[in-house]
Amino acid sequence: MRELLRILETEGPVDSQELAVRLGQSVAEVEAALADLREQGVLLRYSALVNWEKVEEEKVYAFINVSATPEHGCGFDKVAEYLSQFAEVHSLYLMSGQADLCVVVEGRDFRDIARFVAEKLAPTPGVRSTSTSFVLKTYKMEGEKLFGEAKNGRLAVSP
Amino acid sequence: MQTALRPSRLARELPPNGIREFFDLVQTRSEVISLGVGEPDFATPWRICDAAIEGMRRGQTSYTSNYGTLELREAIAEDLERRYAVSYDPGTEILVTAGVSEAMDLAMRALLDTGEEVIVPEPCYVSYRPCVDMTGGRSVGLETRMEDRFILLPEALEAALTPATRAFTLCYPNNPTGAVMTRQELLPLAELAEKHDLVVISDEIYAHLRYIGQHTCFASLPGMRERTILLNGFSKAYAMTGWRLGYACGPAEIIEAMMRIHSYTALCASSMAQTGALEALRHGEQDMQEMVAQYDQRRRLLLQGYRELGLPCFDPGGAFYTFPSIAHTGLTSAQFAKALLFEENVAAVPGTAFGPCGEGHIRATYATHMDLLKEALERLGRFLEKLQAGQIKLEA
Ligand SMILES: Cc1ncc(COP(=O)(O)O)c(C=O)c1O
């Protein structure tokens, strides 16, 4: 199961025939496992990892630390779920440490994000304060290094 | 005419590494997918590199004890105790070396007197027999066969013994076949070693790369600790081939003898590499297990590919090699490997590089990226079709 998920997480969709071979299982077993994982909400979707910094299109990310007021019975869930509804919110986490929530916001440019913070995020009931850090350059995301590395100098044939 | 720098008879008579010639051939071509590599395609896990770099920053760049740092020897002892329940005294029974390569050389030099024989089951790693022969000892190749899953059979070993036999080598999981031996299969060999008072030089460098069953450390068998020189290293399991680090374990007397030779010829293993190796033993398990999981997937993919192409290959339980039979094509190993290279730009090593009984086989490694393996299988399929259709011109 773990191994199956690892493959899908790093490689995207792989046909069940190949998965069966690589995992030493039958095609039927693999397909049943995939169906289960989808049903249980473990396997959410397949998506590509895009390095937007190489594309002309403007795209800016900011990590925003949010302090919020917890509510009786549900803590930060309500405000977090409310904020998650905004399309601008790329990811959202409950955090340990100083801030309560970390909101990753995606925008076309810095002003776009500033506007979202001022007009949407900060005024949301339950949000007490925000602290915004813009991403200047991405070195690694989702386990993928985005900088060039020296080529492995392995010999073509060795004993 | 003899020149001042004419090499010694020993050097002149040393057979060239069977792989060298093929390597030169591969070098002349581009766009080759190489299944001919005997090392991991992964980079050394970064935490290991980081530990070594930090060690250098802190100035740990001097000679170490001839035996290696005590810290590393203690970590090695703990590792062996934990995995196989064999105990070695880090003070006197472990020697850190420049890879298993050096450890093998030291073992033979420390052990053998002129004319003493070492039985070397083949196919095997290229260095064993030269290491024996360079000491003035005599290496005796002993064939293992695909029908027997390339394990060493006690009958075969016993039949090869002579009054001059001092030792035999073992390498499971095996390079080049990927064969493994179970505890049950090893036990009769241990009995023979006892009965005939033989030393066993056990190269267990692929011990962690095991996909079927569990590795049995030969020294953990009853009575064997006292007659085994156990060799292992960091090259394969931790993707550290270029670091040149390995070790030998055994009773103090033989390890001390090996250390004496090592103290004159190498002084000590690289201190930077020893720092890295310590990190590998302390915190490298997860990185290693992830590589093992990758190898296992590729292993299955390659074997399934062979099945679909009708290429007979037994199921290798360890290392990162497959050793399919190409005998049915009527070609020799060398012809097959060369033709495959020229026709389809796929490099695999002729089985004969690992001993005469490797004839009829090629060694193909799956320490190769999955995508390249898939492409290599396609090319191999095309090659076999062309071969069958008689469209391939063979070199003499
Ligand atoms: C069976 C075997 N022993 C020893 C070695 C050499 O290992 P090291 O890098 O530790 O010298 C190799 C390398 O290919 C090998 O396959």
Coordinates of C-alpha atoms and ligand atoms in Angstrom, one line a residue:
Chain A
M1 CA 0.0 0.0 0.0
R2 CA 2.7 2.4 1.1
E3 CA 4.8 1.4 -1.9
L4 CA 1.9 1.9 -4.3
L5 CA 1.2 5.4 -2.9
R6 CA 4.9 6.3 -3.2
I7 CA 5.0 5.4 -6.8
L8 CA 1.8 7.4 -7.6
E9 CA 3.0 10.3 -5.6
T10 CA 6.3 10.6 -7.4
E11 CA 5.4 9.4 -10.9
G12 CA 1.7 10.2 -11.4
P13 CA -0.6 7.8 -13.0
V14 CA 1.0 4.4 -13.9
D15 CA -1.1 1.7 -15.6
S16 CA -2.2 -1.1 -13.3
Q17 CA -0.4 -3.7 -15.4
E18 CA 2.9 -2.1 -14.7
L19 CA 2.1 -1.4 -11.1
A20 CA 1.2 -5.1 -10.7
V21 CA 4.6 -6.2 -12.1
R22 CA 6.6 -3.7 -10.0
L23 CA 4.8 -4.5 -6.8
G24 CA 4.6 -8.3 -7.4
Q25 CA 0.9 -8.3 -7.2
S26 CA -1.9 -9.3 -9.5
V27 CA -3.7 -6.6 -11.7
A28 CA -6.9 -7.4 -9.8
E29 CA -5.2 -6.7 -6.4
V30 CA -3.8 -3.4 -7.6
E31 CA -7.1 -2.3 -9.1
A32 CA -8.9 -3.1 -6.0
A33 CA -6.4 -1.2 -3.9
L34 CA -6.6 1.8 -6.2
A35 CA -10.4 1.8 -5.9
D36 CA -10.2 1.6 -2.1
L37 CA -7.7 4.4 -1.9
R38 CA -9.9 6.6 -4.0
E39 CA -13.0 5.8 -2.0
Q40 CA -11.3 6.4 1.3
G41 CA -10.1 9.8 0.1
V42 CA -6.4 8.8 0.3
L43 CA -5.7 9.1 -3.3
L44 CA -7.1 12.6 -4.2
R45 CA -6.0 13.3 -7.7
Y46 CA -3.1 13.2 -10.2
S47 CA -1.5 16.5 -11.0
A48 CA 1.7 17.7 -12.6
L49 CA 4.4 19.6 -10.8
V50 CA 5.0 22.8 -12.7
N51 CA 8.0 25.1 -12.3
W52 CA 6.1 28.4 -13.0
E53 CA 9.3 30.4 -12.6
K54 CA 10.3 29.2 -16.1
V55 CA 7.0 30.3 -17.7
E56 CA 6.4 33.9 -18.8
E57 CA 3.1 34.0 -16.9
E58 CA 3.3 36.0 -13.7
K59 CA 2.7 33.9 -10.6
V60 CA 3.6 34.8 -7.1
Y61 CA 3.3 32.9 -3.9
A62 CA 3.2 34.2 -0.3
F63 CA 3.4 32.3 3.0
I64 CA 1.1 34.1 5.4
N65 CA 1.3 33.4 9.1
V66 CA -2.2 34.0 10.6
S67 CA -3.1 34.4 14.3
A68 CA -6.7 33.5 14.8
T69 CA -9.2 33.3 17.7
P70 CA -10.1 29.7 18.5
E71 CA -13.8 28.9 19.0
H72 CA -15.3 26.6 21.6
G73 CA -15.8 23.1 20.4
C74 CA -14.0 23.5 17.0
G75 CA -10.8 25.3 17.7
F76 CA -9.5 26.8 14.4
D77 CA -11.5 24.5 12.1
K78 CA -14.2 27.0 11.2
V79 CA -12.0 29.9 10.3
A80 CA -9.6 27.6 8.5
E81 CA -12.4 26.0 6.4
Y82 CA -13.8 29.4 5.7
L83 CA -10.5 30.7 4.4
S84 CA -9.9 27.5 2.4
Q85 CA -12.9 28.5 0.2
F86 CA -10.9 31.3 -1.4
A87 CA -9.5 30.2 -4.8
E88 CA -6.4 32.3 -3.9
V89 CA -5.6 30.0 -1.1
H90 CA -3.3 27.3 -2.4
S91 CA -2.7 25.4 0.8
L92 CA -3.6 26.0 4.4
Y93 CA -2.1 24.4 7.5
L94 CA -2.8 24.5 11.3
M95 CA 0.6 25.1 12.8
S96 CA 2.4 24.7 16.1
G97 CA 4.5 27.6 17.3
Q98 CA 3.8 31.4 17.1
A99 CA 1.2 31.6 14.4
D100 CA -1.9 29.4 14.4
L101 CA -2.4 29.0 10.7
C102 CA -0.1 29.1 7.7
V103 CA -1.9 30.2 4.5
V104 CA -0.1 29.8 1.2
V105 CA -1.6 32.3 -1.2
E106 CA -1.2 32.4 -4.9
G107 CA -1.6 35.5 -7.0
R108 CA -0.6 37.1 -10.3
D109 CA 1.7 39.7 -8.7
F110 CA 2.6 41.2 -5.3
R111 CA -0.2 43.7 -5.5
D112 CA -2.7 41.0 -6.2
I113 CA -1.7 39.2 -3.0
A114 CA -1.6 42.4 -0.9
R115 CA -5.1 43.2 -2.0
F116 CA -6.3 39.7 -1.0
V117 CA -4.7 40.0 2.4
A118 CA -6.1 43.5 3.1
E119 CA -9.6 43.0 1.7
K120 CA -10.3 39.3 2.3
L121 CA -7.9 37.6 4.7
A122 CA -7.3 40.1 7.4
P123 CA -11.0 41.2 7.8
T124 CA -12.3 37.6 8.1
P125 CA -13.9 37.2 11.5
G126 CA -11.6 35.2 13.8
V127 CA -8.4 36.4 12.1
R128 CA -6.5 38.5 14.6
S129 CA -3.3 39.3 12.7
T130 CA -1.4 38.4 9.6
S131 CA 2.3 38.4 8.6
T132 CA 3.1 38.0 5.0
S133 CA 6.3 36.6 3.4
F134 CA 6.6 36.5 -0.4
V135 CA 8.4 33.7 -2.1
L136 CA 11.3 35.2 -4.1
K137 CA 12.8 32.0 -5.6
T138 CA 11.9 28.3 -5.4
Y139 CA 14.8 25.9 -4.9
K140 CA 12.8 22.8 -4.1
M141 CA 9.2 21.8 -4.1
E142 CA 7.3 18.6 -3.5
G143 CA 10.6 16.8 -3.2
E144 CA 11.8 18.1 -6.6
K145 CA 15.0 20.2 -6.8
L146 CA 14.6 23.0 -9.3
F147 CA 18.3 23.8 -9.7
G148 CA 20.7 22.1 -12.1
E149 CA 23.0 19.5 -10.6
A150 CA 26.3 18.1 -11.7
K151 CA 25.7 15.0 -13.8
N152 CA 26.4 11.7 -12.1
G153 CA 29.9 10.7 -13.5
R154 CA 29.2 7.0 -13.3
L155 CA 31.3 4.9 -15.7
A156 CA 29.4 3.2 -18.5
V157 CA 30.6 -0.2 -17.5
S158 CA 32.1 -1.3 -14.2
P159 CA 32.6 -4.7 -12.5
Chain B
M1 CA 64.7 -5.1 -25.6
Q2 CA 64.1 -4.7 -21.9
T3 CA 63.5 -1.3 -20.5
A4 CA 64.3 -0.1 -17.1
L5 CA 60.7 0.1 -16.2
R6 CA 59.7 -3.3 -17.5
P7 CA 56.8 -4.5 -15.3
S8 CA 57.4 -7.5 -13.0
R9 CA 56.4 -11.0 -14.1
L10 CA 53.6 -10.8 -11.6
A11 CA 52.2 -7.6 -13.2
R12 CA 52.7 -9.0 -16.7
E13 CA 51.0 -12.2 -16.0
L14 CA 48.0 -10.6 -14.2
P15 CA 45.0 -11.1 -16.5
P16 CA 43.4 -7.9 -17.7
N17 CA 40.1 -7.1 -16.1
G18 CA 37.6 -8.8 -18.2
I19 CA 35.4 -5.7 -18.3
R20 CA 38.0 -3.3 -19.4
E21 CA 37.9 -4.3 -23.1
F22 CA 34.2 -4.0 -23.2
F23 CA 34.3 -0.7 -21.4
D24 CA 36.6 0.7 -24.1
L25 CA 34.2 -0.4 -26.7
V26 CA 31.2 1.3 -25.0
Q27 CA 33.2 4.5 -24.7
T28 CA 33.4 4.8 -28.5
R29 CA 29.6 5.2 -28.7
S30 CA 27.0 7.7 -27.6
E31 CA 23.4 7.4 -26.6
V32 CA 24.1 4.1 -25.0
I33 CA 21.8 2.8 -22.3
S34 CA 24.1 1.0 -20.0
L35 CA 23.0 -2.0 -18.0
G36 CA 26.7 -2.7 -17.6
V37 CA 27.3 -0.8 -14.4
G38 CA 28.2 -2.4 -11.1
E39 CA 27.2 0.5 -8.9
P40 CA 24.1 2.3 -7.7
D41 CA 22.6 5.0 -9.9
F42 CA 21.6 6.9 -6.8
A43 CA 23.7 9.7 -5.4
T44 CA 25.0 9.1 -1.8
P45 CA 22.2 10.2 0.6
W46 CA 22.8 13.8 1.4
R47 CA 22.9 13.4 5.1
I48 CA 26.0 11.2 4.7
C49 CA 27.7 13.8 2.5
D50 CA 26.7 16.5 4.9
A51 CA 28.2 14.6 7.9
A52 CA 31.5 14.2 6.0
I53 CA 31.6 17.9 5.0
E54 CA 30.9 18.9 8.6
G55 CA 33.7 16.5 9.7
M56 CA 36.1 18.3 7.3
R57 CA 34.9 21.7 8.6
R58 CA 35.8 20.5 12.1
G59 CA 39.2 19.5 11.0
Q60 CA 38.7 15.7 11.1
T61 CA 41.2 15.2 8.3
S62 CA 44.1 13.5 9.9
Y63 CA 45.3 9.9 9.8
T64 CA 43.2 7.6 12.0
S65 CA 44.2 4.5 13.8
N66 CA 45.4 1.8 11.4
Y67 CA 42.3 -0.1 12.3
G68 CA 40.0 2.9 11.5
T69 CA 38.4 5.1 14.1
L70 CA 37.2 3.4 17.2
E71 CA 33.9 5.1 16.8
L72 CA 33.3 3.6 13.4
R73 CA 34.4 0.2 14.5
E74 CA 32.0 0.3 17.4
A75 CA 29.2 1.3 15.1
I76 CA 30.1 -1.6 12.8
A77 CA 30.1 -4.0 15.7
E78 CA 26.8 -2.8 16.9
D79 CA 25.3 -3.0 13.4
L80 CA 26.5 -6.7 13.0
E81 CA 25.3 -7.6 16.4
R82 CA 21.8 -6.0 15.8
R83 CA 21.3 -7.5 12.3
Y84 CA 22.9 -11.0 12.6
A85 CA 23.7 -11.5 16.3
V86 CA 27.4 -11.9 15.6
S87 CA 29.8 -10.2 18.0
Y88 CA 33.1 -8.7 17.1
D89 CA 35.4 -6.8 19.4
P90 CA 35.7 -3.3 18.0
G91 CA 39.2 -3.1 19.5
T92 CA 40.8 -6.1 17.8
E93 CA 38.5 -7.8 15.4
I94 CA 37.5 -5.2 12.9
L95 CA 39.6 -3.5 10.3
V96 CA 38.4 -0.6 8.2
T97 CA 39.7 -0.6 4.7
A98 CA 39.5 1.1 1.3
G99 CA 36.5 -0.9 0.2
V100 CA 36.0 -4.6 0.1
S101 CA 38.5 -4.5 -2.7
E102 CA 41.4 -3.8 -0.3
A103 CA 39.9 -6.0 2.4
M104 CA 39.9 -8.9 -0.1
D105 CA 43.5 -8.3 -1.0
L106 CA 44.6 -8.1 2.6
A107 CA 42.7 -11.2 3.6
M108 CA 44.4 -13.3 0.9
R109 CA 47.9 -11.8 1.7
A110 CA 47.5 -12.3 5.4
L111 CA 46.2 -15.9 5.0
L112 CA 48.0 -17.7 2.2
D113 CA 51.4 -19.2 1.8
T114 CA 52.9 -20.1 -1.5
G115 CA 51.0 -22.9 -3.2
E116 CA 48.0 -22.9 -0.9
E117 CA 44.7 -23.1 -2.7
V118 CA 41.6 -21.1 -2.5
I119 CA 38.4 -22.4 -4.1
V120 CA 36.5 -19.5 -5.8
P121 CA 33.0 -20.3 -6.9
E122 CA 32.2 -18.8 -10.2
P123 CA 30.8 -16.7 -11.8
C124 CA 32.1 -14.1 -9.3
Y125 CA 33.4 -10.7 -8.8
V126 CA 36.5 -10.0 -10.9
S127 CA 39.0 -9.5 -8.2
Y128 CA 38.9 -12.7 -6.2
R129 CA 41.1 -14.8 -8.3
P130 CA 43.8 -12.2 -9.0
C131 CA 43.9 -11.4 -5.2
V132 CA 44.7 -15.1 -4.5
D133 CA 47.1 -15.4 -7.4
M134 CA 49.1 -12.3 -6.5
T135 CA 50.0 -13.8 -3.1
G136 CA 51.6 -16.9 -4.7
G137 CA 48.6 -18.9 -3.6
R138 CA 46.5 -20.7 -6.3
S139 CA 42.9 -19.8 -7.1
V140 CA 40.7 -22.7 -8.2
G141 CA 37.6 -21.7 -10.1
L142 CA 34.5 -23.8 -9.3
E143 CA 31.5 -23.6 -11.5
T144 CA 28.0 -22.9 -10.1
R145 CA 25.1 -23.4 -12.5
M146 CA 21.8 -21.8 -13.4
E147 CA 20.0 -25.1 -12.8
D148 CA 21.1 -24.8 -9.2
R149 CA 20.2 -21.1 -9.0
F150 CA 23.9 -20.5 -8.9
I151 CA 24.3 -21.5 -5.3
L152 CA 27.4 -23.4 -4.1
L153 CA 26.5 -27.0 -3.6
P154 CA 28.4 -28.8 -0.8
E155 CA 29.0 -31.9 -3.1
A156 CA 30.7 -29.6 -5.6
L157 CA 32.8 -27.9 -3.0
E158 CA 33.9 -31.2 -1.4
A159 CA 34.8 -32.7 -4.8
A160 CA 37.1 -29.7 -5.5
L161 CA 39.1 -30.0 -2.2
T162 CA 42.7 -31.0 -2.3
P163 CA 45.3 -31.3 0.5
A164 CA 46.4 -27.8 -0.5
T165 CA 43.0 -26.2 -0.1
R166 CA 43.1 -23.6 2.6
A167 CA 39.9 -21.6 2.1
F168 CA 37.0 -20.9 -0.2
T169 CA 35.3 -17.6 -1.0
L170 CA 31.5 -17.0 -0.8
C171 CA 29.6 -14.1 -2.2
Y172 CA 25.8 -14.1 -1.6
P173 CA 23.9 -12.1 -2.7
N174 CA 26.1 -12.6 -5.7
N175 CA 27.7 -10.4 -8.3
P176 CA 27.0 -11.1 -11.2
T177 CA 24.1 -13.6 -10.8
G178 CA 22.0 -12.0 -8.0
A179 CA 21.8 -15.4 -6.4
V180 CA 21.2 -15.7 -2.7
M181 CA 21.6 -18.7 -0.3
T182 CA 19.4 -19.5 2.6
R183 CA 20.6 -20.4 6.0
Q184 CA 19.6 -24.0 5.3
E185 CA 21.7 -24.0 2.1
L186 CA 24.7 -22.5 3.9
L187 CA 24.7 -24.9 6.8
P188 CA 26.2 -27.9 4.9
L189 CA 29.0 -25.6 3.7
A190 CA 29.7 -24.7 7.3
E191 CA 29.9 -28.3 8.2
L192 CA 32.4 -28.9 5.4
A193 CA 34.5 -26.0 6.5
E194 CA 34.6 -27.5 10.0
K195 CA 35.3 -31.0 8.7
H196 CA 38.1 -30.0 6.5
D197 CA 39.4 -27.1 8.6
L198 CA 38.8 -24.5 5.9
V199 CA 38.7 -20.7 6.2
V200 CA 35.7 -19.0 4.6
I201 CA 36.2 -15.6 3.0
S202 CA 32.6 -14.2 2.9
D203 CA 32.0 -11.1 0.8
E204 CA 28.7 -9.9 2.0
I205 CA 28.7 -6.5 0.3
Y206 CA 25.2 -7.0 -1.1
A207 CA 23.7 -8.2 2.2
H208 CA 21.3 -5.3 2.5
L209 CA 20.1 -5.6 -1.1
R210 CA 17.9 -8.6 -0.5
Y211 CA 14.4 -9.0 -2.0
I212 CA 13.6 -12.6 -1.3
G213 CA 14.2 -14.0 2.2
Q214 CA 16.6 -12.7 4.8
H215 CA 20.3 -12.4 4.6
T216 CA 22.3 -14.9 6.7
C217 CA 25.7 -13.7 7.8
F218 CA 28.0 -16.7 7.3
A219 CA 29.9 -15.9 10.5
S220 CA 26.6 -16.3 12.4
L221 CA 26.4 -20.1 11.7
P222 CA 27.5 -22.4 14.4
G223 CA 31.3 -22.5 14.7
M224 CA 31.9 -20.2 11.7
R225 CA 32.9 -17.0 13.5
E226 CA 36.2 -18.6 14.3
R227 CA 37.0 -19.5 10.7
T228 CA 35.4 -16.8 8.7
I229 CA 36.8 -13.5 7.4
L230 CA 33.7 -11.4 6.9
L231 CA 34.0 -8.6 4.4
N232 CA 31.4 -5.9 3.9
G233 CA 31.3 -2.2 2.9
F234 CA 29.4 0.9 2.2
S235 CA 29.6 1.0 -1.6
K236 CA 26.4 -0.7 -2.6
A237 CA 23.9 -0.4 0.3
Y238 CA 24.6 3.3 0.9
A239 CA 25.5 4.3 -2.7
M240 CA 29.0 5.2 -1.6
T241 CA 31.2 3.5 -4.3
G242 CA 33.5 6.5 -4.8
W243 CA 34.1 6.9 -1.1
R244 CA 36.2 3.7 -1.0
L245 CA 35.2 2.3 2.4
G246 CA 34.7 -1.2 3.6
Y247 CA 35.7 -3.5 6.5
A248 CA 36.9 -6.9 7.4
C249 CA 35.9 -8.8 10.6
G250 CA 37.4 -11.9 12.1
P251 CA 39.3 -13.4 14.9
A252 CA 41.9 -11.0 16.3
E253 CA 45.0 -12.9 15.0
I254 CA 44.1 -12.7 11.3
I255 CA 42.7 -9.1 11.6
E256 CA 46.0 -8.1 13.3
A257 CA 47.9 -9.7 10.4
M258 CA 45.8 -7.9 7.9
M259 CA 46.2 -4.6 9.8
R260 CA 50.0 -5.0 9.7
I261 CA 50.0 -5.2 5.9
H262 CA 47.4 -2.4 5.7
S263 CA 49.5 -0.2 7.9
Y264 CA 52.3 -0.3 5.4
T265 CA 50.3 -0.2 2.2
A266 CA 47.4 2.1 3.0
L267 CA 48.2 3.3 6.6
C268 CA 44.5 3.9 7.2
A269 CA 41.2 4.3 5.3
S270 CA 40.2 7.9 4.4
S271 CA 39.2 9.7 7.5
M272 CA 36.6 11.8 5.6
A273 CA 35.0 8.6 4.3
Q274 CA 35.0 7.1 7.8
T275 CA 33.0 10.1 9.0
G276 CA 30.5 9.6 6.3
A277 CA 30.3 5.9 7.0
L278 CA 29.6 6.5 10.6
E279 CA 26.6 8.6 9.6
A280 CA 25.4 5.9 7.2
L281 CA 25.4 3.4 10.1
R282 CA 23.8 5.7 12.5
H283 CA 21.1 7.3 10.4
G284 CA 21.2 5.9 6.9
E285 CA 18.8 3.0 7.3
Q286 CA 15.7 4.8 5.9
D287 CA 17.6 6.2 2.8
M288 CA 18.9 2.7 2.2
Q289 CA 15.5 1.0 2.5
E290 CA 14.1 3.5 0.0
M291 CA 16.8 2.5 -2.5
V292 CA 16.1 -1.1 -1.8
A293 CA 12.4 -0.7 -2.5
Q294 CA 13.2 1.0 -5.8
Y295 CA 15.6 -1.7 -6.8
D296 CA 13.0 -4.3 -6.1
Q297 CA 10.4 -2.7 -8.4
R298 CA 13.0 -2.4 -11.2
R299 CA 14.0 -6.0 -10.6
R300 CA 10.4 -7.2 -11.1
L301 CA 10.0 -5.0 -14.1
L302 CA 13.1 -6.4 -15.8
L303 CA 12.3 -10.0 -15.0
Q304 CA 8.8 -9.6 -16.4
G305 CA 10.3 -8.0 -19.5
Y306 CA 12.6 -11.1 -19.9
R307 CA 9.6 -13.4 -19.5
E308 CA 7.8 -11.6 -22.3
L309 CA 10.8 -11.7 -24.5
G310 CA 11.4 -15.4 -23.8
L311 CA 14.8 -14.8 -22.3
P312 CA 15.4 -17.5 -19.6
C313 CA 16.5 -15.9 -16.3
F314 CA 16.3 -17.3 -12.8
D315 CA 14.8 -15.1 -10.1
P316 CA 17.7 -13.2 -8.5
G317 CA 16.9 -12.6 -4.8
G318 CA 19.6 -10.0 -4.1
A319 CA 22.2 -7.5 -5.3
F320 CA 21.1 -5.5 -8.4
Y321 CA 21.9 -7.8 -11.2
T322 CA 20.1 -10.2 -13.5
F323 CA 22.0 -12.9 -15.3
P324 CA 19.8 -14.0 -18.2
S325 CA 20.8 -16.9 -20.4
I326 CA 21.3 -16.1 -24.0
A327 CA 22.5 -19.6 -24.9
H328 CA 19.5 -20.4 -27.1
T329 CA 20.5 -17.6 -29.5
G330 CA 23.6 -19.7 -30.5
L331 CA 25.8 -16.7 -29.8
T332 CA 28.6 -16.5 -27.3
S333 CA 28.3 -14.0 -24.5
A334 CA 30.8 -11.7 -26.0
Q335 CA 29.1 -11.9 -29.5
F336 CA 25.8 -11.2 -28.0
A337 CA 26.9 -8.2 -25.9
K338 CA 28.8 -6.7 -28.8
A339 CA 26.0 -7.1 -31.3
L340 CA 23.5 -5.7 -28.8
L341 CA 25.7 -2.7 -28.3
F342 CA 26.3 -2.1 -32.0
E343 CA 22.7 -2.8 -33.1
E344 CA 20.7 -1.2 -30.3
N345 CA 23.1 0.8 -28.1
V346 CA 22.4 -1.2 -25.0
A347 CA 25.4 -2.2 -22.9
A348 CA 25.4 -5.4 -20.9
V349 CA 28.5 -7.3 -19.7
P350 CA 29.4 -10.7 -21.2
G351 CA 29.0 -13.3 -18.5
T352 CA 32.5 -14.6 -19.2
A353 CA 33.9 -11.5 -17.5
F354 CA 33.1 -13.3 -14.3
G355 CA 34.6 -16.7 -15.1
P356 CA 34.4 -19.1 -17.9
C357 CA 31.2 -20.7 -16.7
G358 CA 29.5 -17.3 -17.3
E359 CA 29.5 -18.3 -21.0
G360 CA 25.9 -18.2 -22.3
H361 CA 24.9 -15.4 -20.1
I362 CA 25.0 -11.6 -19.9
R363 CA 24.9 -9.5 -16.8
A364 CA 22.3 -6.7 -16.8
T365 CA 22.0 -4.4 -13.8
Y366 CA 18.8 -2.8 -12.6
A367 CA 20.7 -0.1 -10.8
T368 CA 19.3 1.9 -13.7
H369 CA 16.4 4.4 -13.9
M370 CA 13.0 2.8 -14.5
D371 CA 12.4 4.7 -17.7
L372 CA 15.8 3.6 -19.1
L373 CA 15.0 0.0 -18.1
K374 CA 11.8 0.1 -20.1
E375 CA 13.6 1.6 -23.1
A376 CA 16.3 -1.0 -22.8
L377 CA 13.7 -3.8 -22.8
E378 CA 12.2 -2.4 -26.0
R379 CA 15.6 -2.3 -27.6
L380 CA 16.4 -5.8 -26.4
G381 CA 13.1 -7.1 -27.8
R382 CA 13.9 -5.5 -31.2
F383 CA 17.4 -7.0 -31.1
L384 CA 16.1 -10.5 -30.4
E385 CA 13.6 -10.2 -33.3
K386 CA 16.3 -9.0 -35.7
L387 CA 18.5 -11.8 -34.5
Q388 CA 15.8 -14.4 -35.1
A389 CA 15.2 -13.0 -38.5
G390 CA 18.9 -13.4 -39.3
Q391 CA 19.3 -9.7 -39.9
I392 CA 22.3 -9.4 -37.6
K393 CA 25.8 -9.7 -38.9
L394 CA 28.1 -11.0 -36.2
E395 CA 31.7 -10.2 -35.6
A396 CA 34.0 -13.1 -35.6
Ligands
LIG1 C1 30.9 -8.8 -5.0 C2 31.7 -7.5 -4.9 N1 32.7 -7.4 -4.0 C3 33.4 -6.3 -3.9 C4 33.2 -5.2 -4.7 C5 34.1 -4.0 -4.5 O1 33.6 -3.2 -3.5 P1 34.3 -2.0 -2.8 O2 33.7 -0.7 -3.5 O3 33.9 -2.1 -1.4 O4 35.7 -2.1 -3.0 C6 32.2 -5.2 -5.7 C7 32.0 -4.1 -6.6 O5 31.5 -4.2 -7.6 C8 31.5 -6.4 -5.8 O6 30.5 -6.5 -6.7

